[in-house]
Coordinates of C-alpha atoms in Angstrom, one line a residue:
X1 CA 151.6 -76.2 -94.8
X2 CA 150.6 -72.5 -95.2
X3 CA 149.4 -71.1 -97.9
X4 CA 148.5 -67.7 -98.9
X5 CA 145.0 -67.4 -99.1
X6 CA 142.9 -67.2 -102.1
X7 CA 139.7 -65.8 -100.5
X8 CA 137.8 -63.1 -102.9
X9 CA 137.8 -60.5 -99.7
X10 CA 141.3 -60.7 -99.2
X11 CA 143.7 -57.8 -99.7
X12 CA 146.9 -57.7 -101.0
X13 CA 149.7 -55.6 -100.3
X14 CA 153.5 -55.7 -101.4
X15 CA 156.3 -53.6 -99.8
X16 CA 160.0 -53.5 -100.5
X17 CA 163.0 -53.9 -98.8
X18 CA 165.5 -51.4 -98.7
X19 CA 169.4 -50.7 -98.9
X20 CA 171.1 -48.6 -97.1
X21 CA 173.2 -46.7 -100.0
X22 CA 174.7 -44.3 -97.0
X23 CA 174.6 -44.7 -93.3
X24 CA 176.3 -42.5 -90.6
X25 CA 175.9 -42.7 -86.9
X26 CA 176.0 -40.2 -84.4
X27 CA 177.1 -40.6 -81.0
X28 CA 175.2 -42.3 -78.4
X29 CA 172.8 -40.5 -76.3
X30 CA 171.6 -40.1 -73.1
X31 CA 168.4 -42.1 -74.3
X32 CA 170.2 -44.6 -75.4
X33 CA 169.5 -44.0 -79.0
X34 CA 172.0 -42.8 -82.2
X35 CA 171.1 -40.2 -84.1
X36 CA 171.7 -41.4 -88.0
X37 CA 171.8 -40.1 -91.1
X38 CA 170.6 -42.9 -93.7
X39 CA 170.2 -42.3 -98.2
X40 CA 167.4 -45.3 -98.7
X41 CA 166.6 -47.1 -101.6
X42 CA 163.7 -49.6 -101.9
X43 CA 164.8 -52.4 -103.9
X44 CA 163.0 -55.2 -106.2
X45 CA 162.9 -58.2 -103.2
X46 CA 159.2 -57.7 -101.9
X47 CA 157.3 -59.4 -99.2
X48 CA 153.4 -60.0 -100.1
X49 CA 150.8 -59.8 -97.1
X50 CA 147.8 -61.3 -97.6
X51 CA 144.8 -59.8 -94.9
X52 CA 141.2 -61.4 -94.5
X53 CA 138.0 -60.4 -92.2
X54 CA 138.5 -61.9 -88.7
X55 CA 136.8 -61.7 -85.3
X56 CA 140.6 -61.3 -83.5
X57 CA 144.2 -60.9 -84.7
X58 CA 146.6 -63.7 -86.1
X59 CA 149.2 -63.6 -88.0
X60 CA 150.6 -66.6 -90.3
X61 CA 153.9 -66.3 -91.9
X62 CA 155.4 -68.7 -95.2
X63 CA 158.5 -67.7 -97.2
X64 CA 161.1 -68.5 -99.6
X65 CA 163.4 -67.1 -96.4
X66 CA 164.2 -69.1 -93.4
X67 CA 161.0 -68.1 -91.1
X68 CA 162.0 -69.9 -88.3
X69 CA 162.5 -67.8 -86.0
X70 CA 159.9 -64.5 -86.6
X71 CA 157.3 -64.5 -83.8
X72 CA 153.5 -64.6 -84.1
X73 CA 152.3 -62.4 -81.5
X74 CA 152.6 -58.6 -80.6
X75 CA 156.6 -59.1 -80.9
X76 CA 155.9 -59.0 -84.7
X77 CA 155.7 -55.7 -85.9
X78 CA 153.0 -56.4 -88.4
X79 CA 150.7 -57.5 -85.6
X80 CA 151.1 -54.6 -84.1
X81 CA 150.7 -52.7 -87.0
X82 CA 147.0 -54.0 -87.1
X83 CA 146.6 -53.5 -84.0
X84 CA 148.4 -49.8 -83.8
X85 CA 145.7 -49.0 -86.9
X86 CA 142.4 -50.6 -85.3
X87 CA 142.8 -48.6 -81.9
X88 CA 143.7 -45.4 -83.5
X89 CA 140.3 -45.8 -86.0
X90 CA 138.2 -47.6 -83.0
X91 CA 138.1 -50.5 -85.7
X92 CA 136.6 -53.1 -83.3
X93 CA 136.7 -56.1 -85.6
X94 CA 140.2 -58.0 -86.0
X95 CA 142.2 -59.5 -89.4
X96 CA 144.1 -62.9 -90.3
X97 CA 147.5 -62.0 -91.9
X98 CA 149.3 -64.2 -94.6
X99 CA 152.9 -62.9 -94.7
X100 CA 155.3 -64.6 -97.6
X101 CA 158.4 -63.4 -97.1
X102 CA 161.6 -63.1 -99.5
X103 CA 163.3 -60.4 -97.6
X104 CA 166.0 -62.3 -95.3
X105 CA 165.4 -62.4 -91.8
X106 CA 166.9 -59.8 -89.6
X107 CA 169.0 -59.4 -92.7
X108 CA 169.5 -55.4 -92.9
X109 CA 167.3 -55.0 -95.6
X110 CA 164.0 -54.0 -93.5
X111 CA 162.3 -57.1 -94.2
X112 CA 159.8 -56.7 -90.9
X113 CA 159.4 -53.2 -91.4
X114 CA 158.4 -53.7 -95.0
X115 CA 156.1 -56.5 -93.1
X116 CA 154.4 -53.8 -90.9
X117 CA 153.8 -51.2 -94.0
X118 CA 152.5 -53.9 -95.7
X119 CA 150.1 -54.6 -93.0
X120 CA 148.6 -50.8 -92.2
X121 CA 148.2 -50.3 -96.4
X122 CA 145.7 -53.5 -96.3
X123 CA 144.0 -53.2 -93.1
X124 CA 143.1 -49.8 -93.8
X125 CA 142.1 -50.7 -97.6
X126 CA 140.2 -54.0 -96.1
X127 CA 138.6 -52.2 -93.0
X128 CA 137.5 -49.4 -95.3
X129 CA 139.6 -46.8 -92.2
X130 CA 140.6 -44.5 -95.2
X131 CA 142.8 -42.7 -92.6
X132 CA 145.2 -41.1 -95.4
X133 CA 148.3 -41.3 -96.5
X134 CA 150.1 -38.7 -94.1
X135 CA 148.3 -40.6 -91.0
X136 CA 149.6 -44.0 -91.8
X137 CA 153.0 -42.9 -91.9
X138 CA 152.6 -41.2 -88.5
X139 CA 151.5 -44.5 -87.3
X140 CA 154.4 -46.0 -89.3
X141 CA 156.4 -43.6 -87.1
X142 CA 155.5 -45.2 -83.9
X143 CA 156.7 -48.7 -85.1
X144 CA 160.3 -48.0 -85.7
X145 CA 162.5 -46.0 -88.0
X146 CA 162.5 -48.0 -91.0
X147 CA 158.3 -48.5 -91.3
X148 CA 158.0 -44.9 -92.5
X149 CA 160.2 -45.7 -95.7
X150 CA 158.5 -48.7 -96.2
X151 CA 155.3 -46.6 -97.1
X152 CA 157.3 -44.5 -99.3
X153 CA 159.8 -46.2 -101.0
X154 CA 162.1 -45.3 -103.9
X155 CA 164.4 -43.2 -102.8
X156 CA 164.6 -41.3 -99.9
X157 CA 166.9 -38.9 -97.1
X158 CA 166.4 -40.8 -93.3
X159 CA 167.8 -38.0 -90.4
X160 CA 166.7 -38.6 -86.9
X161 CA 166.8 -41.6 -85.7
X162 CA 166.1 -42.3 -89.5
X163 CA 162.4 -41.9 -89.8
X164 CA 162.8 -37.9 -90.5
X165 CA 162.1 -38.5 -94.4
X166 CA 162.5 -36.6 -97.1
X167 CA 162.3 -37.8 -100.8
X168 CA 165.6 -37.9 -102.8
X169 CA 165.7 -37.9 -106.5
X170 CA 167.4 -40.8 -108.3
X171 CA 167.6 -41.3 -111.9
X172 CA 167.5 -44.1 -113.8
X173 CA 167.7 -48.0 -112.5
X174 CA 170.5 -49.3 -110.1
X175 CA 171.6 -52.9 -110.4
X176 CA 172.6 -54.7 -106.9
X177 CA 173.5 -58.0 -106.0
X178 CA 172.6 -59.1 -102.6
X179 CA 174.4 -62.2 -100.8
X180 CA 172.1 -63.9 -97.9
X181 CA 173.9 -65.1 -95.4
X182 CA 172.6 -67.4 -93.0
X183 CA 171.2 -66.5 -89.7
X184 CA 170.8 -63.0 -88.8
X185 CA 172.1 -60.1 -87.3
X186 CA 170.4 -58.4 -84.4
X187 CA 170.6 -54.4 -84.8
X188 CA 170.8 -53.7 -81.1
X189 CA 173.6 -56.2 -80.8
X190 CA 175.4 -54.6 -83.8
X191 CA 174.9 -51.1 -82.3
X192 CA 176.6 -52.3 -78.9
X193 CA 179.3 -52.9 -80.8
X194 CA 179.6 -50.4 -82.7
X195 CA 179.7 -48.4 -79.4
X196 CA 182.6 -50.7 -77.7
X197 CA 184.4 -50.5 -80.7
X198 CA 184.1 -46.4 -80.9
X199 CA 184.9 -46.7 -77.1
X200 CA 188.2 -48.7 -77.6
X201 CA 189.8 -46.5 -80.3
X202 CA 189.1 -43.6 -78.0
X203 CA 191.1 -45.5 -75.3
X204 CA 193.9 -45.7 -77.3
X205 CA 194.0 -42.5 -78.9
X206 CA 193.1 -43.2 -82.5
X207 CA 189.9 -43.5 -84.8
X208 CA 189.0 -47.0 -85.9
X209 CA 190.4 -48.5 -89.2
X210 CA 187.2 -49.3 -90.6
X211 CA 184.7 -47.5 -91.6
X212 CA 183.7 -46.3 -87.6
X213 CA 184.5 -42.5 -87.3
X214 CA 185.7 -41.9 -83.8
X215 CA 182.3 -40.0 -82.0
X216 CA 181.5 -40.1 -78.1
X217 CA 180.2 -42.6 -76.9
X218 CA 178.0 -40.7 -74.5
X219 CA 176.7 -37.5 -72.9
X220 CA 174.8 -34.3 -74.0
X221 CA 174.1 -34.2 -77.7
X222 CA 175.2 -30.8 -79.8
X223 CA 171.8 -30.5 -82.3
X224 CA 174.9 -29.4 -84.5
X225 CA 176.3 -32.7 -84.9
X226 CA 173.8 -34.6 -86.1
X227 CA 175.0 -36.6 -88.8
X228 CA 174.2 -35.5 -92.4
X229 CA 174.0 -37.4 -96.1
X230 CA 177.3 -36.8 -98.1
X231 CA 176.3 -34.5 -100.8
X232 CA 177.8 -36.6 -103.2
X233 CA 176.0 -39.7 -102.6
X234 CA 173.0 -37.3 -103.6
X235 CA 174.8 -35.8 -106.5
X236 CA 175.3 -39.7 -107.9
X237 CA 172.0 -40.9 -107.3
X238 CA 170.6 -38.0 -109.2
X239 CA 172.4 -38.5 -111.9
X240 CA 171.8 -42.3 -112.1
X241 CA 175.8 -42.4 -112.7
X242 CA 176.4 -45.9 -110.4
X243 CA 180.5 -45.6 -111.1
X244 CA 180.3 -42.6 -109.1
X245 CA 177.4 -43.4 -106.3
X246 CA 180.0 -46.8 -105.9
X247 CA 182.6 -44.2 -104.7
X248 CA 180.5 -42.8 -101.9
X249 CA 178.6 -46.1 -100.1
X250 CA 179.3 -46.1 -96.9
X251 CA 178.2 -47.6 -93.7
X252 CA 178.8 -46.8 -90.2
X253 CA 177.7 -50.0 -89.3
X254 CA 179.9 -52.1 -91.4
X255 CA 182.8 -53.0 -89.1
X256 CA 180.4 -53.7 -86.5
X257 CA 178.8 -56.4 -88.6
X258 CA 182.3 -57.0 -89.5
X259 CA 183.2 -57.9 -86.2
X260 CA 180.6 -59.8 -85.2
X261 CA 180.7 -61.6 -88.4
X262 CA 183.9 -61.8 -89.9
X263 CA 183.4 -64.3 -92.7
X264 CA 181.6 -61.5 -94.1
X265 CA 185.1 -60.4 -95.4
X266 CA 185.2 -62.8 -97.0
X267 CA 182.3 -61.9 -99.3
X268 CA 183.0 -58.1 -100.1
X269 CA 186.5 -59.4 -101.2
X270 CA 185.1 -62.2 -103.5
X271 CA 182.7 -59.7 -105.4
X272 CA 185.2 -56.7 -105.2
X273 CA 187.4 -59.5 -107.3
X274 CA 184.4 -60.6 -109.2
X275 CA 183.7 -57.2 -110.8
X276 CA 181.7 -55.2 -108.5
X277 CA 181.7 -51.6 -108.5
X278 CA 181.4 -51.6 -104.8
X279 CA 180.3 -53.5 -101.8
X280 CA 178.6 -52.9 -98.7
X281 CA 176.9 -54.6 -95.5
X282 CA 173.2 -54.0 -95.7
X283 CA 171.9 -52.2 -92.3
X284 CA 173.2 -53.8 -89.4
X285 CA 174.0 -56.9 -91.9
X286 CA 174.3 -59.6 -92.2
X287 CA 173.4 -59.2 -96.0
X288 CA 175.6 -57.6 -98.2
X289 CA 175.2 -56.0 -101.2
X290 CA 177.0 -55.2 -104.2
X291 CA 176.7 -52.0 -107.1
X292 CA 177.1 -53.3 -110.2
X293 CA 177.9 -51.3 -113.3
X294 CA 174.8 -52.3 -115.8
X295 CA 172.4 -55.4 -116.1
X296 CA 174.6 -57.8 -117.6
X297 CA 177.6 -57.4 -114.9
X298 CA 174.8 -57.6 -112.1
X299 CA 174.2 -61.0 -113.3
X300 CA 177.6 -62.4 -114.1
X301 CA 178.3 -61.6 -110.8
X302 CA 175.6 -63.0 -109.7
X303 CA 176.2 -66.6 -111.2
X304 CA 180.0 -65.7 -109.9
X305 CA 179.0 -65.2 -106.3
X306 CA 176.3 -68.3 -106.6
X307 CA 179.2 -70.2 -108.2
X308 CA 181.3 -70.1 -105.2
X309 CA 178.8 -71.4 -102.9
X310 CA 176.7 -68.0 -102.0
X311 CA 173.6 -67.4 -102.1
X312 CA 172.9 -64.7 -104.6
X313 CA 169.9 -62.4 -105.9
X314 CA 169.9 -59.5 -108.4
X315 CA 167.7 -57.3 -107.7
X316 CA 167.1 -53.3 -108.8
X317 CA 166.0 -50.0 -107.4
X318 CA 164.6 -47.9 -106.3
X319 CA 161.3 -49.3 -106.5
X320 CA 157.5 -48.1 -105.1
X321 CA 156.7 -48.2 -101.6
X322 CA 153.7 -50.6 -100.0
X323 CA 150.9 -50.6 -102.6
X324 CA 147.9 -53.0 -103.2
X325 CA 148.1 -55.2 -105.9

């Protein structure tokens, strides 16, 4: 068995994951890439890297998750993340990395890209790199749209292919309650069908009855139309007022997930009954999570959800981004 190593050298990093409180995608394009428009919040389910000295690169991963299925070698993004930092700094040694995870696997909550943040905060704090702030998250960059906001956490404005960030203030504390669901969700898969599904309602002449707005699904992109963050998911999270953000979640992925997952109904009408404020698909899913009024109707919908047979977390936000501890 794996455990997380207890050496005095070893650095510790914890990052967050995240929530997507708004997501809109724009049309497919000639890359083969959306452009999004994402509100992030970092939320209190962390996962803890652990890095020690080594002569090469290897990565060990435990977890209060199912860890089954995340690879060990350069398909992980935290391996790469070491390795992304020790070429850019001509670091010529290597590092052993201890990940515990808690974030669900390929969950929608950025669980590996929290992994990979994690990663370049201690190799550049155990490797002494000092490369700077602004520098790791250009290198976060290069690792995929969600590593960047990782770093940052709290709350934050994604545009781009959601790694254009720019800080967004929220107020006070927002209580969620996230259902795991088991097995995961691959984004690209949920993206393709996002894209069939946008496809279909244009072939017979109406917009989609979930929450898919009818776009192209291909072609030369008008810089115009890249999606934007409703103002008044901004407007709520400043405010802290969670009755009101509740009104404006939103997720352009949802029916996707939906599709591809249907018992997932099944869950946003059990807490919708239960007392949430609102419910949503995390990410491409399959988590989903639920806004909940205050702290005590977080948790008696919590011990509702777990009641009939889910399982259930509270958790808060917006929380910091990667930082040693």
């Amino acid at each position: 068995m794996v455990t997380a190593p207890l050496r005095s050298d070893a650095v510790r990093v914890r990052a967050p994951g995240k929530l997507n409180v708004y997501f809109e995608v724009g049309p497919l394009l000639d890359d083969g890439y959306h452009a999004v428009a994402s509100a992030y919040q970092a939320v209190s389910l962390f996962e803890d890297v652990w890095a020690v000295p080594a002569n090469d690169f290897r990565l060990e991963v435990i977890g209060s998750v199912d860890v089954s299925a995340v690879p060990l070698d350069d398909r992980n993004l935290a391996l790469r993340a070491a390795r992304i930092l020790a070429q850019h700094t001509g670091y010529e040694g290597g590092v052993h990395l201890t990940i515990d995870k808690h974030v669900p696997v390929a969950g929608g909550m950025g669980g590996g890209s929290a992994d990979a943040a994690a990663v370049l905060v201690a190799c550049d704090a155990l490797w002494g790199t000092e490369v700077g702030s602004a520098e790791l998250q250009r290198l976060a960059a290069r690792l995929g749209a969600d590593v960047p906001f990782a770093l940052m956490g709290g709350t934050a404005v994604g545009l781009g292919r959601g790694d254009r960030l720019s800080p967004a203030l929220a107020t006070g504390r927002f209580e969620w309650v996230i259902v795991l669901a088991e097995g995961g969700l691959s984004t690209p898969a949920v993206y393709r069908e996002l894209d069939r599904l946008r496809t279909r309602s244009a072939a017979i002449g109406h917009p989609s009855t979930g929450a898919i707005r009818l776009a192209p699904t291909a072609g030369p992109h008008d810089d115009d139309a890249d999606p934007v963050v409703a103002t008044g998911v901004l407007h709520a999270l400043r405010a802290g007022d969670a009755e009101d953000l509740a009104g404006h979640l939103h997720n352009d992925l949802q029916e996707a997930a939906l599709s591809l997952r249907p018992e997932l109904s099944d869950v946003l009408d059990l807490g919708d009954r239960a007392g949430a404020l609102a419910g949503i698909v995390s990410g491409s899913g399959p988590t989903v999570a639920f806004l909940a009024a205050d702290l005590e109707s977080a948790l008696e919908l919590q011990v509702t959800l777990s009641a009939a047979g889910y399982s259930a977390l509270h958790v808060h936000g917006p929380v910091p981004g990667a930082r040693l501890i």
